[in-house]
Structure formats: C-alpha cells, structure tokens
C-alpha cells in the first residue's frame, strides 16, 4: 500500500490537496490502506500497553544498576578507588559502567519510539474546534523528541572512552619485553655453518606520576559522563511515562469518545 500511495503522491506532487490524492486511488486500494493502517494502530496500542505494564520493572532495573555502578558520591573517591586497585592497564569498573549506561540509553530510545508511534497513529483528522486533545498529543511528541535527542547524544560521547584512554596509555612508559634473533652464516671452506643468537630485553618502565594520573583522570571523566547519561535516561523515562499515564485518554481519544482517531473516519 505504501507503493500505491507513493505513486499517487508522485503524480500529484504539484498539489497539496489531500482530497485529490484520495480520489486518484481506487476504492479497493483505499480499503487496503485503511486496513493496514488500522492494523498498525492496533499494534501500536498493544505495544504502548505492554510498555506501560513493564515500565515499573524497567525503572527498578535502572535503580539496581545505578546502585551497582554509580553508588560512589564523590569523584575523588572514585579516582582513589581506581588507584588503590592499580587499574592502569585496564579498568573493568569503568567499562562496566559505560555498558550499563549505553544499555539504558538504548532501551529508553526504543521505548520512546514505541510511545511516539502510539501517539502519532492516534492523531485524528484535522478539523475546526475541539482540538485541545490534539494539542496534548503534539506536546507529548515534542517532549519525546527532545528527550530522545538529548539522551542519544550521550552514546557518541561514551563511545570515545577507549580512544581517549589509549591516547593516555601511549604516553606511559610501561614495562615491556622484546625479543630479537640474529643469524650469522660462515663457510670454513668445507661446509656452511649458521649461528643463531637469541636475545630478550626486559624494560621495567619508569612511569612518570602525572602520566599515570592522566590515565586515571580519563577513567574518572568517563565514569562521570556515564553517570550523567544514566541519570538523564532515568529522569527522561519517568517524565515521559508520567505524561503518558496522566494523559492517556487524551492521547488515545483526543476528541473524546465521539471524535475518534481511527483511520476509517478519514474517508
């Protein structure tokens, strides 16, 4: 049906008259489009109900993850903890915190998309009067869009951690071990002789204090970024679910039980 609608829109690209577009499509095609859109509308309602039912469980998961990964209140204590555990080579605590935040952002974005689909598919035909419910719908969509854009930015920021830490690690003089092999061939007039000499050099490394602290500073910086992203997800999720629950009647039936928001009312 999208192909049928697209072809009709192409033919009538010079006009914005929706009635002309409708008239250009045969009745069987219109019926197919209506049925398909109604299926999508029904599915969006089911998805939204499932989301509302599971919202508390998701918020409980966020609270548990927040307690597990972001319970230390002071950043100085976070840095001190990393230093006491000698986490220069690798910091699994930061990696786990980043993963928790990224997962939370991803799930929240998915759920907000479900909310957006649900609302958009319940916007009624435009007409004069009794449009307060539509205003509520548009306000909800704007809030969802702003929230999604804001928390999505954190994914780009958190993804920079490994690159930033690698740069800091490159400037450290870490202990290392290198092996070399030398071959020497000689001929005493009777036969060829090959001598192989193997040598291993071990460098204990002299790590300059400030370079080590720079690595821990990167860890602490991204711990703080992950913590901020996590809090933003939780706040945005609560705000949008709260709006959805408080205004669910207006969101699903913006013009009341008489107005309807189904697609059959469009034709």
Short mmCIF file of C-alpha atoms in Angstrom, two decimals:
data_model
loop_
_atom_site.label_atom_id
_atom_site.label_comp_id
_atom_site.label_asym_id
_atom_site.label_seq_id
_atom_site.Cartn_x
_atom_site.Cartn_y
_atom_site.Cartn_z
CA UNK A 1 0.00 0.00 0.00
CA UNK A 2 2.94 2.33 0.57
CA UNK A 3 3.91 1.85 -3.09
CA UNK A 4 0.38 2.71 -4.23
CA UNK A 5 0.33 5.80 -2.04
CA UNK A 6 3.82 6.82 -3.17
CA UNK A 7 2.86 6.57 -6.85
CA UNK A 8 -0.21 8.67 -6.25
CA UNK A 9 1.79 11.29 -4.38
CA UNK A 10 4.30 11.42 -7.23
CA UNK A 11 1.57 12.01 -9.79
CA UNK A 12 0.12 14.80 -7.69
CA UNK A 13 3.37 16.35 -6.49
CA UNK A 14 2.29 19.78 -7.70
CA UNK A 15 -0.62 19.96 -5.23
CA UNK A 16 -1.11 19.61 -1.51
CA UNK A 17 -4.79 18.76 -1.84
CA UNK A 18 -5.22 15.54 0.11
CA UNK A 19 -8.71 15.08 -1.31
CA UNK A 20 -7.30 14.94 -4.86
CA UNK A 21 -4.83 12.27 -3.76
CA UNK A 22 -7.60 10.20 -2.22
CA UNK A 23 -9.78 10.49 -5.32
CA UNK A 24 -6.90 9.30 -7.52
CA UNK A 25 -6.72 5.98 -5.69
CA UNK A 26 -9.29 3.34 -6.48
CA UNK A 27 -11.63 2.21 -3.70
CA UNK A 28 -10.02 -1.20 -3.26
CA UNK A 29 -6.62 0.43 -2.73
CA UNK A 30 -8.12 2.86 -0.22
CA UNK A 31 -9.63 -0.05 1.67
CA UNK A 32 -6.27 -1.86 1.73
CA UNK A 33 -4.52 1.24 3.04
CA UNK A 34 -7.13 1.78 5.76
CA UNK A 35 -6.96 -1.84 6.88
CA UNK A 36 -3.17 -1.80 7.02
CA UNK A 37 -3.06 1.46 8.97
CA UNK A 38 -5.66 0.17 11.38
CA UNK A 39 -3.50 -2.92 11.98
CA UNK A 40 -0.52 -0.68 12.72
CA UNK A 41 -2.66 1.47 15.01
CA UNK A 42 -3.89 -1.58 16.92
CA UNK A 43 -0.36 -2.93 17.25
CA UNK A 44 0.92 0.43 18.48
CA UNK A 45 -1.78 0.41 21.17
CA UNK A 46 -0.72 -3.10 22.28
CA UNK A 47 2.94 -2.07 22.33
CA UNK A 48 2.12 1.01 24.40
CA UNK A 49 0.10 -1.05 26.88
CA UNK A 50 2.96 -3.55 27.17
CA UNK A 51 5.38 -0.67 27.77
CA UNK A 52 3.19 0.84 30.50
CA UNK A 53 2.83 -2.55 32.16
CA UNK A 54 6.60 -3.11 32.19
CA UNK A 55 7.64 0.48 32.98
CA UNK A 56 7.94 -0.15 36.72
CA UNK A 57 10.12 -3.23 36.14
CA UNK A 58 12.43 -1.24 33.85
CA UNK A 59 12.72 1.61 36.36
CA UNK A 60 13.56 -0.94 39.07
CA UNK A 61 16.28 -2.34 36.82
CA UNK A 62 17.66 1.18 36.36
CA UNK A 63 17.69 1.74 40.12
CA UNK A 64 19.52 -1.54 40.70
CA UNK A 65 22.10 -0.75 38.00
CA UNK A 66 22.57 2.75 39.38
CA UNK A 67 23.27 1.34 42.84
CA UNK A 68 25.71 -1.20 41.40
CA UNK A 69 27.74 1.08 39.13
CA UNK A 70 27.25 4.64 40.39
CA UNK A 71 26.94 4.45 44.17
CA UNK A 72 30.14 6.40 44.95
CA UNK A 73 29.08 10.03 45.54
CA UNK A 74 32.46 11.80 45.20
CA UNK A 75 34.61 11.69 42.08
CA UNK A 76 37.73 11.97 44.22
CA UNK A 77 36.72 8.74 45.94
CA UNK A 78 36.18 7.12 42.54
CA UNK A 79 39.70 8.06 41.44
CA UNK A 80 41.16 6.88 44.75
CA UNK A 81 39.42 3.53 44.32
CA UNK A 82 40.95 3.08 40.86
CA UNK A 83 44.40 3.97 42.20
CA UNK A 84 44.16 1.59 45.16
CA UNK A 85 43.30 -1.27 42.81
CA UNK A 86 46.12 -0.36 40.40
CA UNK A 87 43.82 -0.29 37.37
CA UNK A 88 46.25 1.37 34.98
CA UNK A 89 46.45 -1.43 32.44
CA UNK A 90 42.67 -1.87 32.22
CA UNK A 91 39.71 -0.57 34.20
CA UNK A 92 36.83 -3.08 34.16
CA UNK A 93 34.81 -0.90 36.55
CA UNK A 94 34.57 1.96 34.04
CA UNK A 95 33.92 -0.46 31.18
CA UNK A 96 31.00 -1.99 33.11
CA UNK A 97 29.61 1.46 34.00
CA UNK A 98 29.77 2.55 30.37
CA UNK A 99 28.00 -0.61 29.22
CA UNK A 100 25.23 -0.10 31.81
CA UNK A 101 24.63 3.46 30.61
CA UNK A 102 24.70 2.52 26.93
CA UNK A 103 22.19 -0.29 27.51
CA UNK A 104 19.90 2.05 29.46
CA UNK A 105 20.02 4.68 26.70
CA UNK A 106 19.33 2.10 24.02
CA UNK A 107 16.32 0.65 25.85
CA UNK A 108 14.91 4.09 26.63
CA UNK A 109 15.20 5.15 22.99
CA UNK A 110 13.36 2.01 21.88
CA UNK A 111 10.56 2.63 24.37
CA UNK A 112 10.25 6.29 23.41
CA UNK A 113 9.89 5.25 19.78
CA UNK A 114 7.02 2.98 20.83
CA UNK A 115 5.39 5.94 22.59
CA UNK A 116 5.85 8.17 19.54
CA UNK A 117 4.32 5.58 17.19
CA UNK A 118 1.37 5.11 19.51
CA UNK A 119 0.62 8.84 19.69
CA UNK A 120 1.21 9.61 16.02
CA UNK A 121 -1.13 6.82 14.92
CA UNK A 122 -3.89 8.26 17.13
CA UNK A 123 -3.80 11.83 15.84
CA UNK A 124 -7.23 12.49 14.32
CA UNK A 125 -8.17 14.16 11.06
CA UNK A 126 -7.59 17.92 11.18
CA UNK A 127 -10.75 19.96 11.60
CA UNK A 128 -12.04 23.09 13.34
CA UNK A 129 -12.78 23.01 17.04
CA UNK A 130 -12.26 20.59 19.91
CA UNK A 131 -8.52 20.38 19.31
CA UNK A 132 -7.27 20.52 22.90
CA UNK A 133 -6.60 16.78 22.86
CA UNK A 134 -4.52 17.18 19.70
CA UNK A 135 -2.52 19.87 21.49
CA UNK A 136 -1.81 17.35 24.24
CA UNK A 137 -0.67 14.83 21.64
CA UNK A 138 1.67 17.33 19.98
CA UNK A 139 3.10 18.35 23.37
CA UNK A 140 3.80 14.71 24.16
CA UNK A 141 5.52 14.17 20.80
CA UNK A 142 7.70 17.24 21.31
CA UNK A 143 8.71 16.10 24.79
CA UNK A 144 9.56 12.63 23.48
CA UNK A 145 11.55 14.04 20.56
CA UNK A 146 13.54 16.41 22.80
CA UNK A 147 14.24 13.63 25.32
CA UNK A 148 15.36 11.18 22.64
CA UNK A 149 17.71 13.68 21.01
CA UNK A 150 19.24 14.63 24.34
CA UNK A 151 20.00 11.15 25.63
CA UNK A 152 21.09 9.89 22.19
CA UNK A 153 23.98 12.37 22.28
CA UNK A 154 25.49 10.50 25.21
CA UNK A 155 26.06 7.41 23.07
CA UNK A 156 28.51 9.34 20.89
CA UNK A 157 30.27 10.75 23.94
CA UNK A 158 30.62 7.45 25.81
CA UNK A 159 31.97 5.71 22.69
CA UNK A 160 35.07 7.92 22.83
CA UNK A 161 36.34 6.35 26.06
CA UNK A 162 38.62 3.69 24.61
CA UNK A 163 40.25 6.11 22.17
CA UNK A 164 40.86 8.67 24.92
CA UNK A 165 42.32 6.06 27.25
CA UNK A 166 44.51 4.61 24.51
CA UNK A 167 45.98 8.07 23.90
CA UNK A 168 46.77 8.44 27.59
CA UNK A 169 48.28 4.95 27.74
CA UNK A 170 50.53 5.64 24.73
CA UNK A 171 52.33 8.29 26.77
CA UNK A 172 53.16 5.92 29.62
CA UNK A 173 56.49 4.08 29.79
CA UNK A 174 55.08 0.68 30.61
CA UNK A 175 57.21 -2.35 31.33
CA UNK A 176 57.88 -4.31 28.17
CA UNK A 177 59.73 -7.32 26.84
CA UNK A 178 61.26 -7.52 23.38
CA UNK A 179 62.91 -10.50 21.72
CA UNK A 180 65.37 -10.41 18.84
CA UNK A 181 67.08 -13.08 16.77
CA UNK A 182 70.30 -12.78 14.79
CA UNK A 183 71.54 -15.23 12.17
CA UNK A 184 75.19 -15.47 11.15
CA UNK A 185 76.37 -17.70 8.32
CA UNK A 186 80.03 -18.81 7.97
CA UNK A 187 81.88 -21.02 5.47
CA UNK A 188 85.16 -22.68 6.57
CA UNK A 189 85.80 -24.00 3.08
CA UNK A 190 84.24 -27.33 3.81
CA UNK A 191 80.68 -26.54 4.87
CA UNK A 192 78.32 -23.70 5.64
CA UNK A 193 77.59 -23.03 9.30
CA UNK A 194 74.68 -20.96 10.60
CA UNK A 195 74.75 -19.47 14.09
CA UNK A 196 71.50 -18.19 15.62
CA UNK A 197 71.66 -15.80 18.55
CA UNK A 198 68.51 -15.01 20.53
CA UNK A 199 68.30 -12.05 22.89
CA UNK A 200 65.49 -10.90 25.18
CA UNK A 201 65.42 -7.41 26.63
CA UNK A 202 63.18 -6.52 29.54
CA UNK A 203 62.35 -2.94 30.39
CA UNK A 204 60.85 -2.34 33.82
CA UNK A 205 59.49 1.04 32.71
CA UNK A 206 59.60 4.27 34.66
CA UNK A 207 56.06 5.61 34.81
CA UNK A 208 56.00 9.34 35.40
CA UNK A 209 53.49 10.24 38.12
CA UNK A 210 51.46 12.75 36.11
CA UNK A 211 51.16 10.40 33.14
CA UNK A 212 49.67 7.74 35.41
CA UNK A 213 47.28 10.27 36.90
CA UNK A 214 46.25 11.29 33.37
CA UNK A 215 45.05 7.72 32.76
CA UNK A 216 43.03 7.73 35.96
CA UNK A 217 41.65 11.15 35.04
CA UNK A 218 40.30 9.74 31.78
CA UNK A 219 38.67 6.89 33.71
CA UNK A 220 37.08 9.29 36.19
CA UNK A 221 35.92 11.65 33.43
CA UNK A 222 34.08 8.89 31.58
CA UNK A 223 32.70 7.45 34.80
CA UNK A 224 31.15 10.87 35.42
CA UNK A 225 29.85 11.01 31.83
CA UNK A 226 28.30 7.55 32.16
CA UNK A 227 26.72 8.52 35.48
CA UNK A 228 25.25 11.70 33.97
CA UNK A 229 23.87 9.78 30.98
CA UNK A 230 22.33 7.20 33.28
CA UNK A 231 20.61 9.85 35.39
CA UNK A 232 19.34 11.60 32.25
CA UNK A 233 17.82 8.37 30.98
CA UNK A 234 16.06 7.71 34.26
CA UNK A 235 14.70 11.27 34.53
CA UNK A 236 13.53 11.37 30.90
CA UNK A 237 11.89 7.95 31.17
CA UNK A 238 10.00 8.87 34.33
CA UNK A 239 8.87 12.19 32.86
CA UNK A 240 7.57 10.66 29.63
CA UNK A 241 5.86 7.69 31.26
CA UNK A 242 4.25 10.07 33.75
CA UNK A 243 2.94 12.25 30.90
CA UNK A 244 1.65 9.17 29.07
CA UNK A 245 -0.22 7.83 32.10
CA UNK A 246 -1.69 11.17 33.16
CA UNK A 247 -2.96 11.95 29.67
CA UNK A 248 -3.69 8.52 28.21
CA UNK A 249 -7.35 9.36 27.49
CA UNK A 250 -6.43 12.49 25.53
CA UNK A 251 -3.58 10.71 23.75
CA UNK A 252 -5.75 7.84 22.52
CA UNK A 253 -9.04 9.73 22.07
CA UNK A 254 -8.03 13.38 21.62
CA UNK A 255 -11.56 14.41 20.63
CA UNK A 256 -13.31 12.21 23.15
CA UNK A 257 -15.32 9.06 22.55
CA UNK A 258 -17.37 10.81 19.86
CA UNK A 259 -14.45 12.19 17.86
CA UNK A 260 -12.47 9.03 17.32
CA UNK A 261 -8.97 8.71 15.99
CA UNK A 262 -9.31 5.72 13.69
CA UNK A 263 -8.44 5.80 10.03
CA UNK A 264 -11.90 4.88 8.75
CA UNK A 265 -13.15 8.27 9.94
CA UNK A 266 -10.87 9.93 7.40
CA UNK A 267 -12.89 8.76 4.39
#
